[in-house]
């Protein structure tokens, strides 16, 4: 497995693979890989002849008040995992390799990026769309893999690829959970013991909403109220949002029908966690 730090190295390697007629899958990540990332990589290895994983904590998707500096990093451990899963190349650029000092071109999106996480993190999706477009231009993959846990991100990337006619297949992969239900996230490492227990309220609220839908409830307000009440029962939890939206446009709906997304963002102490389910 190769680790490339420059765009030039990646381009040369991918060019050589394409010359041989090999397909390329890309798994974009910010590192500190867990089983959620591993599931994306496994799928990419299954689907493609060669797999590139990018490990880049993208500064442009963090607001100045957010956790860019403290975001967990462990390239050595990530490399071992990638190698064991069959990744062919890790792309691990420095921010300076990705962003020139006078960088001023952005990929931004209306509508879908204005609700849910976009409301509380107004510059986040502009940074995500920009860096993912850059990674797509650098790696030129046939397929790219994203987790359903970041459901709004996945919907936005699908829309960006459609709207900008990018010739890349976007594959969404299911949420991977801890045994007790907590969705896997690199940010779970911020939680102390007490907060880790309290964080279970997110998945409990998701499972409750899912159960109501399974039992035939279609009134979004009722489901939202029950999920909200569940989260509020945990003293350490502070709700950022509990929303039920159309699964494609990310706009609020009154009635649950396919595809609908129920999504939550909740602070446990200082740590902001997200979870969701799709109908
Ligand atoms: O989901 C993530 O880890 C990031 O938002 C992504 C897609 C790698 C872009 O930086």
Tab-separated table of C-alpha atoms and ligand atoms in Angstrom:
chain	number	residue	atom	x	y	z
A	1	UNK	CA	0.000	0.000	0.000
A	2	UNK	CA	1.273	3.407	-1.026
A	3	UNK	CA	0.875	6.619	1.004
A	4	UNK	CA	0.819	9.701	-1.232
A	5	UNK	CA	1.208	13.199	0.165
A	6	UNK	CA	0.981	15.108	-3.113
A	7	UNK	CA	-1.646	15.481	-5.813
A	8	UNK	CA	1.012	14.693	-8.432
A	9	UNK	CA	1.744	11.255	-6.893
A	10	UNK	CA	-1.961	10.368	-6.828
A	11	UNK	CA	-2.489	11.481	-10.421
A	12	UNK	CA	0.488	9.432	-11.652
A	13	UNK	CA	-0.673	6.267	-9.881
A	14	UNK	CA	-4.318	6.590	-10.963
A	15	UNK	CA	-3.215	7.309	-14.547
A	16	UNK	CA	-1.173	4.076	-14.538
A	17	UNK	CA	-4.161	2.080	-13.204
A	18	UNK	CA	-6.509	3.567	-15.776
A	19	UNK	CA	-4.041	2.752	-18.547
A	20	UNK	CA	-4.394	-0.894	-17.498
A	21	UNK	CA	-8.188	-0.553	-17.671
A	22	UNK	CA	-8.635	-0.886	-13.874
A	23	UNK	CA	-11.589	0.678	-12.020
A	24	UNK	CA	-10.941	2.990	-9.070
A	25	UNK	CA	-13.030	3.484	-5.923
A	26	UNK	CA	-12.550	6.453	-3.583
A	27	UNK	CA	-13.388	6.517	0.132
A	28	UNK	CA	-13.027	10.120	1.341
A	29	UNK	CA	-12.400	10.344	5.102
A	30	UNK	CA	-10.992	12.657	7.735
A	31	UNK	CA	-9.138	9.735	9.330
A	32	UNK	CA	-9.292	8.288	12.844
A	33	UNK	CA	-10.956	5.405	11.091
A	34	UNK	CA	-13.518	3.192	12.803
A	35	UNK	CA	-15.753	0.301	11.742
A	36	UNK	CA	-18.061	2.702	9.895
A	37	UNK	CA	-15.178	3.709	7.616
A	38	UNK	CA	-14.073	0.059	7.408
A	39	UNK	CA	-17.487	-0.886	6.018
A	40	UNK	CA	-17.116	1.753	3.259
A	41	UNK	CA	-13.618	0.524	2.436
A	42	UNK	CA	-14.737	-3.128	2.347
A	43	UNK	CA	-17.530	-2.247	-0.087
A	44	UNK	CA	-15.110	-0.226	-2.230
A	45	UNK	CA	-12.636	-3.135	-2.301
A	46	UNK	CA	-15.452	-5.483	-3.372
A	47	UNK	CA	-16.657	-3.167	-6.159
A	48	UNK	CA	-13.388	-1.870	-7.650
A	49	UNK	CA	-10.002	-3.083	-8.920
A	50	UNK	CA	-8.156	-0.384	-6.946
A	51	UNK	CA	-9.157	1.641	-3.863
A	52	UNK	CA	-7.956	5.060	-2.739
A	53	UNK	CA	-8.756	6.318	0.777
A	54	UNK	CA	-8.194	9.990	1.412
A	55	UNK	CA	-7.329	11.003	4.965
A	56	UNK	CA	-7.616	14.760	5.225
A	57	UNK	CA	-9.062	16.840	8.062
A	58	UNK	CA	-10.503	19.486	5.776
A	59	UNK	CA	-10.135	22.931	7.404
A	60	UNK	CA	-12.726	24.640	5.188
A	61	UNK	CA	-15.622	22.626	6.613
A	62	UNK	CA	-14.919	23.713	10.215
A	63	UNK	CA	-16.087	27.074	11.581
A	64	UNK	CA	-13.483	28.936	13.717
A	65	UNK	CA	-15.387	27.898	16.870
A	66	UNK	CA	-15.380	24.184	15.959
A	67	UNK	CA	-13.007	21.283	16.670
A	68	UNK	CA	-10.499	21.470	13.769
A	69	UNK	CA	-7.455	21.534	16.077
A	70	UNK	CA	-8.678	18.838	18.467
A	71	UNK	CA	-10.136	16.540	15.775
A	72	UNK	CA	-8.531	13.139	16.512
A	73	UNK	CA	-5.737	12.016	14.189
A	74	UNK	CA	-3.734	8.735	14.034
A	75	UNK	CA	-2.192	8.096	10.624
A	76	UNK	CA	-0.223	5.046	11.759
A	77	UNK	CA	-3.271	3.209	13.075
A	78	UNK	CA	-5.335	4.303	10.038
A	79	UNK	CA	-2.633	3.025	7.675
A	80	UNK	CA	-2.562	-0.381	9.363
A	81	UNK	CA	-6.345	-0.685	9.063
A	82	UNK	CA	-6.360	0.453	5.418
A	83	UNK	CA	-3.619	-2.003	4.513
A	84	UNK	CA	-5.417	-4.891	6.250
A	85	UNK	CA	-8.607	-4.078	4.313
A	86	UNK	CA	-6.898	-3.989	0.917
A	87	UNK	CA	-6.622	-0.232	0.246
A	88	UNK	CA	-4.065	0.405	-2.509
A	89	UNK	CA	-3.324	4.053	-1.856
A	90	UNK	CA	-3.846	6.507	1.002
A	91	UNK	CA	-3.925	10.165	-0.023
A	92	UNK	CA	-2.848	12.212	2.996
A	93	UNK	CA	-2.154	15.781	1.892
A	94	UNK	CA	-1.197	18.738	4.078
A	95	UNK	CA	-3.732	21.596	3.963
A	96	UNK	CA	-1.206	23.610	1.886
A	97	UNK	CA	-1.250	20.893	-0.788
A	98	UNK	CA	-5.034	21.208	-1.113
A	99	UNK	CA	-5.467	24.965	-0.643
A	100	UNK	CA	-3.220	27.604	-2.187
A	101	UNK	CA	-2.804	30.694	0.048
A	102	UNK	CA	-4.984	32.709	-2.367
A	103	UNK	CA	-7.590	29.940	-2.840
A	104	UNK	CA	-10.983	31.548	-3.583
A	105	UNK	CA	-13.090	29.107	-5.639
A	106	UNK	CA	-15.931	27.329	-3.876
A	107	UNK	CA	-18.524	24.688	-4.694
A	108	UNK	CA	-21.668	25.637	-2.802
A	109	UNK	CA	-25.248	24.464	-2.727
A	110	UNK	CA	-28.619	26.070	-2.087
A	111	UNK	CA	-31.731	24.534	-0.503
A	112	UNK	CA	-30.380	21.143	0.674
A	113	UNK	CA	-27.570	22.737	2.684
A	114	UNK	CA	-29.771	25.270	4.496
A	115	UNK	CA	-31.600	22.883	6.867
A	116	UNK	CA	-30.491	20.405	9.586
A	117	UNK	CA	-26.697	20.578	10.098
A	118	UNK	CA	-26.455	23.412	7.556
A	119	UNK	CA	-28.523	25.626	9.857
A	120	UNK	CA	-26.164	25.327	12.821
A	121	UNK	CA	-23.007	24.918	10.691
A	122	UNK	CA	-23.566	27.498	7.897
A	123	UNK	CA	-20.190	27.095	6.121
A	124	UNK	CA	-19.883	23.344	6.618
A	125	UNK	CA	-21.369	22.027	3.375
A	126	UNK	CA	-19.585	24.607	1.220
A	127	UNK	CA	-16.334	23.174	2.621
A	128	UNK	CA	-17.513	19.588	2.110
A	129	UNK	CA	-18.685	20.175	-1.490
A	130	UNK	CA	-15.462	22.004	-2.324
A	131	UNK	CA	-13.090	19.401	-0.887
A	132	UNK	CA	-15.071	16.453	-2.276
A	133	UNK	CA	-15.056	18.095	-5.749
A	134	UNK	CA	-11.310	18.565	-5.437
A	135	UNK	CA	-10.827	14.925	-4.384
A	136	UNK	CA	-13.001	13.814	-7.310
A	137	UNK	CA	-10.855	15.915	-9.688
A	138	UNK	CA	-7.614	14.575	-8.225
A	139	UNK	CA	-8.534	10.872	-7.988
A	140	UNK	CA	-11.081	10.712	-10.864
A	141	UNK	CA	-12.752	7.631	-9.300
A	142	UNK	CA	-15.405	5.493	-10.970
A	143	UNK	CA	-17.214	5.216	-7.631
A	144	UNK	CA	-17.102	7.075	-4.317
A	145	UNK	CA	-18.357	5.817	-0.941
A	146	UNK	CA	-20.079	7.787	1.834
A	147	UNK	CA	-21.831	6.750	5.056
A	148	UNK	CA	-25.559	7.098	5.603
A	149	UNK	CA	-24.772	8.419	9.090
A	150	UNK	CA	-24.028	11.767	7.437
A	151	UNK	CA	-27.335	11.532	5.580
A	152	UNK	CA	-27.495	15.217	4.629
A	153	UNK	CA	-23.900	15.114	3.363
A	154	UNK	CA	-24.727	12.056	1.255
A	155	UNK	CA	-27.847	13.722	-0.224
A	156	UNK	CA	-25.849	16.883	-0.961
A	157	UNK	CA	-23.033	14.976	-2.668
A	158	UNK	CA	-25.518	13.003	-4.778
A	159	UNK	CA	-27.165	16.291	-5.813
A	160	UNK	CA	-23.807	17.962	-6.532
A	161	UNK	CA	-22.770	15.046	-8.752
A	162	UNK	CA	-26.085	15.249	-10.611
A	163	UNK	CA	-26.181	19.035	-10.907
A	164	UNK	CA	-22.553	19.366	-12.029
A	165	UNK	CA	-22.635	16.295	-14.326
A	166	UNK	CA	-19.791	14.526	-12.543
A	167	UNK	CA	-19.298	11.062	-14.013
A	168	UNK	CA	-18.988	9.269	-10.653
A	169	UNK	CA	-21.283	6.725	-9.046
A	170	UNK	CA	-22.057	7.629	-5.423
A	171	UNK	CA	-22.564	4.659	-3.124
A	172	UNK	CA	-24.213	5.190	0.277
A	173	UNK	CA	-23.471	2.616	3.000
A	174	UNK	CA	-25.567	1.863	6.122
A	175	UNK	CA	-24.856	3.290	9.586
A	176	UNK	CA	-22.591	1.068	11.702
A	177	UNK	CA	-23.459	1.021	15.417
A	178	UNK	CA	-21.748	-0.007	18.633
A	179	UNK	CA	-23.297	-3.065	20.299
A	180	UNK	CA	-25.400	-0.814	22.530
A	181	UNK	CA	-26.727	1.193	19.561
A	182	UNK	CA	-24.550	4.328	19.517
A	183	UNK	CA	-23.678	5.213	15.909
A	184	UNK	CA	-19.913	4.907	15.295
A	185	UNK	CA	-18.219	8.290	15.010
A	186	UNK	CA	-14.678	9.595	15.397
A	187	UNK	CA	-16.170	12.212	17.744
A	188	UNK	CA	-17.342	9.495	20.203
A	189	UNK	CA	-13.768	9.586	21.523
A	190	UNK	CA	-14.507	13.021	23.031
A	191	UNK	CA	-17.060	11.492	25.452
A	192	UNK	CA	-16.154	10.690	29.046
A	193	UNK	CA	-17.679	7.656	30.738
A	194	UNK	CA	-20.792	9.460	31.951
A	195	UNK	CA	-21.333	11.186	28.593
A	196	UNK	CA	-20.834	7.918	26.705
A	197	UNK	CA	-23.772	6.456	28.680
A	198	UNK	CA	-25.856	9.593	28.110
A	199	UNK	CA	-25.114	9.481	24.351
A	200	UNK	CA	-27.241	6.340	24.089
A	201	UNK	CA	-30.258	8.618	24.118
A	202	UNK	CA	-29.564	9.447	20.439
A	203	UNK	CA	-29.970	5.897	19.155
A	204	UNK	CA	-32.832	5.301	21.597
A	205	UNK	CA	-34.665	8.256	20.083
A	206	UNK	CA	-33.905	6.987	16.544
A	207	UNK	CA	-35.147	3.464	17.386
A	208	UNK	CA	-38.288	4.955	18.939
A	209	UNK	CA	-39.044	6.977	15.789
A	210	UNK	CA	-38.361	3.935	13.608
A	211	UNK	CA	-40.719	1.813	15.723
A	212	UNK	CA	-43.505	4.388	15.425
A	213	UNK	CA	-43.123	4.400	11.616
A	214	UNK	CA	-43.050	0.592	11.526
A	215	UNK	CA	-46.267	0.541	13.531
A	216	UNK	CA	-47.939	2.802	10.962
A	217	UNK	CA	-47.509	6.342	12.332
A	218	UNK	CA	-47.175	8.859	9.475
A	219	UNK	CA	-47.685	12.158	11.345
A	220	UNK	CA	-44.231	13.771	11.357
A	221	UNK	CA	-45.137	16.099	14.254
A	222	UNK	CA	-46.082	13.179	16.517
A	223	UNK	CA	-42.890	11.262	15.712
A	224	UNK	CA	-40.787	14.384	16.194
A	225	UNK	CA	-42.477	15.098	19.555
A	226	UNK	CA	-41.851	11.559	20.829
A	227	UNK	CA	-38.206	11.607	19.706
A	228	UNK	CA	-37.703	15.042	21.279
A	229	UNK	CA	-39.255	13.931	24.573
A	230	UNK	CA	-36.960	10.897	24.666
A	231	UNK	CA	-33.848	13.044	24.197
A	232	UNK	CA	-35.037	15.563	26.779
A	233	UNK	CA	-35.286	12.762	29.348
A	234	UNK	CA	-31.445	12.714	29.425
A	235	UNK	CA	-30.107	15.597	31.580
A	236	UNK	CA	-26.726	15.715	29.772
A	237	UNK	CA	-28.346	16.055	26.337
A	238	UNK	CA	-29.031	19.384	24.623
A	239	UNK	CA	-30.935	19.257	21.336
A	240	UNK	CA	-29.527	21.082	18.304
A	241	UNK	CA	-32.311	19.747	16.066
A	242	UNK	CA	-34.825	16.948	15.663
A	243	UNK	CA	-36.229	17.136	12.120
A	244	UNK	CA	-38.255	15.064	9.717
A	245	UNK	CA	-37.497	16.054	6.124
A	246	UNK	CA	-37.900	14.891	2.560
A	247	UNK	CA	-35.039	12.467	1.854
A	248	UNK	CA	-34.025	14.227	-1.373
A	249	UNK	CA	-34.681	17.946	-0.799
A	250	UNK	CA	-33.957	17.993	2.971
A	251	UNK	CA	-37.062	20.205	3.465
A	252	UNK	CA	-39.459	19.557	6.390
A	253	UNK	CA	-42.466	17.317	5.704
A	254	UNK	CA	-45.760	16.872	7.585
A	255	UNK	CA	-46.333	13.279	6.511
A	256	UNK	CA	-43.828	10.445	6.561
A	257	UNK	CA	-43.571	8.629	3.237
A	258	UNK	CA	-40.637	7.195	1.291
A	259	UNK	CA	-38.067	8.722	1.053
A	260	UNK	CA	-38.236	10.580	4.369
A	261	UNK	CA	-35.266	11.282	6.634
A	262	UNK	CA	-35.614	11.639	10.399
A	263	UNK	CA	-32.414	13.291	11.632
A	264	UNK	CA	-31.160	14.518	14.987
A	265	UNK	CA	-28.169	16.478	16.259
A	266	UNK	CA	-27.626	16.509	20.004
A	267	UNK	CA	-24.921	17.945	22.236
A	268	UNK	CA	-23.755	15.590	24.954
A	269	UNK	CA	-21.693	17.922	27.084
A	270	UNK	CA	-19.604	19.788	24.505
A	271	UNK	CA	-19.724	17.001	21.904
A	272	UNK	CA	-22.196	17.354	19.049
A	273	UNK	CA	-23.394	13.973	17.771
A	274	UNK	CA	-25.754	13.117	14.899
A	275	UNK	CA	-27.911	10.132	14.042
A	276	UNK	CA	-30.800	9.401	11.667
A	277	UNK	CA	-33.075	6.889	10.009
A	278	UNK	CA	-34.448	6.787	6.497
A	279	UNK	CA	-37.961	5.647	5.640
B	1	LIG	O1	-17.546	12.739	6.103
B	1	LIG	C1	-16.374	13.163	6.200
B	1	LIG	O2	-15.527	12.578	6.859
B	1	LIG	C2	-15.993	14.461	5.500
B	1	LIG	O3	-17.036	15.382	5.533
B	1	LIG	C3	-15.500	14.250	4.052
B	1	LIG	C4	-16.580	13.680	3.161
B	1	LIG	C5	-14.303	13.303	4.065
B	1	LIG	C6	-15.045	15.578	3.461
B	1	LIG	O4	-14.035	16.169	4.198
